[in-house]
mmCIF file with all atom_site columns, C-alpha atoms in Angstrom:
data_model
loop_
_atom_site.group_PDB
_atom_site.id
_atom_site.type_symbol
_atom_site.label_atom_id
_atom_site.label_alt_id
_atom_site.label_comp_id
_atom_site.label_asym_id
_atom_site.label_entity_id
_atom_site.label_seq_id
_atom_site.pdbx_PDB_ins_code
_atom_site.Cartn_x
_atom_site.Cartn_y
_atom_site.Cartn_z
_atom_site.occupancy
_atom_site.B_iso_or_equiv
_atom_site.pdbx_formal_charge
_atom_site.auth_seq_id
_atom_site.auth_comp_id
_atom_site.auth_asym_id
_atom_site.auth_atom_id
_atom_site.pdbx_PDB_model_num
ATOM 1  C CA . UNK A 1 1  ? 56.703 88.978 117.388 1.00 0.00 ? 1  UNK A CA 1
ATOM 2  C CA . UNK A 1 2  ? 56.627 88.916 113.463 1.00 0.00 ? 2  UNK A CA 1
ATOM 3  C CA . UNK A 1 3  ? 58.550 92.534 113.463 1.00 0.00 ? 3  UNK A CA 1
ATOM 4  C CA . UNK A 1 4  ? 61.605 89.904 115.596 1.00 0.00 ? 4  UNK A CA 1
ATOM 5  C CA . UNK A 1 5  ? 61.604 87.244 113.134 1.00 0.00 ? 5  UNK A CA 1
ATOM 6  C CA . UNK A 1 6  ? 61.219 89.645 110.443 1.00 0.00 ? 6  UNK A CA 1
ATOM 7  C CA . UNK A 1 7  ? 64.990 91.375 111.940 1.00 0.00 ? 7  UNK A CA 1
ATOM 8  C CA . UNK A 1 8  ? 66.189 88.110 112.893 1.00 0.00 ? 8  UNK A CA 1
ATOM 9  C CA . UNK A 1 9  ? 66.060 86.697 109.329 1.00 0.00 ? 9  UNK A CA 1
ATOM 10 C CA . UNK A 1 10 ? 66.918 89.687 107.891 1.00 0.00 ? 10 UNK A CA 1
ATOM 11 C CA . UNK A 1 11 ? 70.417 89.203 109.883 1.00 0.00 ? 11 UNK A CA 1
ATOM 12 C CA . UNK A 1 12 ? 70.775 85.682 109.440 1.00 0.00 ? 12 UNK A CA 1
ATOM 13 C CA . UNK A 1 13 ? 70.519 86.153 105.839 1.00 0.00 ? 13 UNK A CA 1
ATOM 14 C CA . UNK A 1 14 ? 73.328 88.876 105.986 1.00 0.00 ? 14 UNK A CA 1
ATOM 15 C CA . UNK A 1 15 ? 75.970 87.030 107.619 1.00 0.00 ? 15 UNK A CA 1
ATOM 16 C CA . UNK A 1 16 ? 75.027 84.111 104.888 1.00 0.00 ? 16 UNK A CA 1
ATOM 17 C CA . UNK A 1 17 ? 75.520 86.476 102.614 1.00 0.00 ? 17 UNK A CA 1
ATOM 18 C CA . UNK A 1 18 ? 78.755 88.196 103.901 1.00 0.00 ? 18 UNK A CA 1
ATOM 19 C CA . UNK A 1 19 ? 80.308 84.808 104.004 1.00 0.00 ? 19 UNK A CA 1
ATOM 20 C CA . UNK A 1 20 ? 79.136 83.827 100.761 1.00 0.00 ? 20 UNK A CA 1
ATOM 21 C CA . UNK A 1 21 ? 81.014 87.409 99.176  1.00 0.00 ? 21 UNK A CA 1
ATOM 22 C CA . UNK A 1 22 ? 84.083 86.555 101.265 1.00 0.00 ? 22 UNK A CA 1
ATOM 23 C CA . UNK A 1 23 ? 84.378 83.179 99.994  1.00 0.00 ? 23 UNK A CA 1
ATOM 24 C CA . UNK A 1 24 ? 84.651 84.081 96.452  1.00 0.00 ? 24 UNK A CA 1
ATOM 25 C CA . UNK A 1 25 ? 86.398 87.072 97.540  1.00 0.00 ? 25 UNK A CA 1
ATOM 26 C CA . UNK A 1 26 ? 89.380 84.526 99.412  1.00 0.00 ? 26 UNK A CA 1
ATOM 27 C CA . UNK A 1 27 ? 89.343 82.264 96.084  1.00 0.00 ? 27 UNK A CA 1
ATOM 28 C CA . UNK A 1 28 ? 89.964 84.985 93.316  1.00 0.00 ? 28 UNK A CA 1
ATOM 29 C CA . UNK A 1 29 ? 92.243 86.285 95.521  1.00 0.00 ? 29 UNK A CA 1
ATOM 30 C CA . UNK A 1 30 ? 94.127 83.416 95.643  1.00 0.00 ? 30 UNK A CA 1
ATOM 31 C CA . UNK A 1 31 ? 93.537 82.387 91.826  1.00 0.00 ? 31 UNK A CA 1
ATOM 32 C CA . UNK A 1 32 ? 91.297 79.555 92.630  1.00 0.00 ? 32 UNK A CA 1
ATOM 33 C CA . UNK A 1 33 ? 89.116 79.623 89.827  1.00 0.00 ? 33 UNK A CA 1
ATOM 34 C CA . UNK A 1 34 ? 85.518 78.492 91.083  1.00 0.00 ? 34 UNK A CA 1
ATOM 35 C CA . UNK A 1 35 ? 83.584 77.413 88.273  1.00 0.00 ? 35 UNK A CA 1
ATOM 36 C CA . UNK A 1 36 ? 79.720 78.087 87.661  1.00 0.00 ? 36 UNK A CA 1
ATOM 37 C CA . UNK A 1 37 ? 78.563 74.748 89.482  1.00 0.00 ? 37 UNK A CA 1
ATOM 38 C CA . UNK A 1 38 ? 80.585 76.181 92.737  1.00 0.00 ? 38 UNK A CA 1
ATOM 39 C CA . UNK A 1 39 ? 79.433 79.642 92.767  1.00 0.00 ? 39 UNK A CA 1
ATOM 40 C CA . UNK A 1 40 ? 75.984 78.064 92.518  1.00 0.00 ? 40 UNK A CA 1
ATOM 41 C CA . UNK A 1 41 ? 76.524 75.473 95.432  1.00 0.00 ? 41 UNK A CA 1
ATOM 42 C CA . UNK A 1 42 ? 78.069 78.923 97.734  1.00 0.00 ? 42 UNK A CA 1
ATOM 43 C CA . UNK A 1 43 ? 75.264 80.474 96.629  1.00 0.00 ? 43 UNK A CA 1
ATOM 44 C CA . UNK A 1 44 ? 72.443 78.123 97.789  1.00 0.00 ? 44 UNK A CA 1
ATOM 45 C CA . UNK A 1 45 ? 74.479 77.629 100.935 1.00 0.00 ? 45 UNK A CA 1
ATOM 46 C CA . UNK A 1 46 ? 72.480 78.060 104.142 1.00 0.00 ? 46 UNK A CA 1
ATOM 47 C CA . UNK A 1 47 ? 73.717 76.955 106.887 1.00 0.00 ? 47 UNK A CA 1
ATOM 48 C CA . UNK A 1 48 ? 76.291 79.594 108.670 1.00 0.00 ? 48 UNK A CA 1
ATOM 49 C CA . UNK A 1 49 ? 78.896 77.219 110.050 1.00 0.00 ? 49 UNK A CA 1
ATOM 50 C CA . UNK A 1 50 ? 79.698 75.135 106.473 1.00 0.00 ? 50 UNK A CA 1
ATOM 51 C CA . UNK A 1 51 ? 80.010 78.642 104.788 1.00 0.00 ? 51 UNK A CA 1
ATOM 52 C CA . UNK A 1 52 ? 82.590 79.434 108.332 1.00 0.00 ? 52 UNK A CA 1
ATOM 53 C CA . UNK A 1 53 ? 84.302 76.364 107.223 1.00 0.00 ? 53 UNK A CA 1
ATOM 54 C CA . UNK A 1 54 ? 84.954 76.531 103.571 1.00 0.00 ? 54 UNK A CA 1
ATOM 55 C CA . UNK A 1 55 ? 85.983 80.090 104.475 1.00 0.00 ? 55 UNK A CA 1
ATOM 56 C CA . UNK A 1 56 ? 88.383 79.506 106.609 1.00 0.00 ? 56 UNK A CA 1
ATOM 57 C CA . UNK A 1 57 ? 89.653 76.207 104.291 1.00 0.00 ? 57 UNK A CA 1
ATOM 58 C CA . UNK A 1 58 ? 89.784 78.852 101.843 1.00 0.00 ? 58 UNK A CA 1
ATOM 59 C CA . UNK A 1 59 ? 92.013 81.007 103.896 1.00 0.00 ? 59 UNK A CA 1
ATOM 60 C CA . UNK A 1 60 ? 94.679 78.613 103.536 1.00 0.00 ? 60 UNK A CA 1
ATOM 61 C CA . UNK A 1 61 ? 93.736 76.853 99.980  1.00 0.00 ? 61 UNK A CA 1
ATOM 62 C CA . UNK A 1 62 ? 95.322 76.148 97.050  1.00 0.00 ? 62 UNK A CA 1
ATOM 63 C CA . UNK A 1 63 ? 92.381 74.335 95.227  1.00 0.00 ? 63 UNK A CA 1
ATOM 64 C CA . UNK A 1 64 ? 88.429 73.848 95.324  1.00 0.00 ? 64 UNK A CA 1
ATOM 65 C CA . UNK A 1 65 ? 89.094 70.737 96.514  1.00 0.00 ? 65 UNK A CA 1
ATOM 66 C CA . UNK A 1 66 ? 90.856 72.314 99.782  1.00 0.00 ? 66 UNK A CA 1
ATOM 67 C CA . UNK A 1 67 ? 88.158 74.207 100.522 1.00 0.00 ? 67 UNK A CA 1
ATOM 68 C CA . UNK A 1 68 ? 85.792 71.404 100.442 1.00 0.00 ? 68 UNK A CA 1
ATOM 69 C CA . UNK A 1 69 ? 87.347 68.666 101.303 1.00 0.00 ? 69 UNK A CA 1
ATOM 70 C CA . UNK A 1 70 ? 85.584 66.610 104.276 1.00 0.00 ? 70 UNK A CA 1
ATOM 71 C CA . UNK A 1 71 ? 82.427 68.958 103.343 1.00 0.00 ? 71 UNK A CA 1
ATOM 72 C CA . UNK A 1 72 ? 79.109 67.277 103.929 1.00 0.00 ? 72 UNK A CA 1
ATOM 73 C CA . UNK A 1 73 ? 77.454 69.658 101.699 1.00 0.00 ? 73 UNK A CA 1
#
């Protein structure tokens, strides 16, 4: 039972962190510059279906403030 948890965290934390890396990724590539304060809020980010959202708000952004907007978080 602690092996499962043990794999089941270890996954949930990957897909955090793959959406975390493809958030930044969709901003630079876009030229959104995300200051220090917004890499730190991605960063602490835990919960899979905000990071979904701001990534697919970033998508289709042309500022930080598209990507958040309406963001509870």
């Amino acid at each position: 039972e602690g092996k499962l948890e043990g794999k089941l965290e270890g996954k949930l934390e990957g897909k955090l962190e793959g959406l975390r890396e493809t958030l930044v990724n969709l901003l630079t590539d876009a030229g959104i510059a995300a200051d220090p304060a917004t890499i730190a809020r991605v960063e602490r980010e835990a919960d899979v279906g905000r990071l979904s959202r701001w990534v697919r708000s970033a998508a289709r952004a042309t500022t930080l403030s598209d990507v958040f907007a309406g963001s509870d978080g």
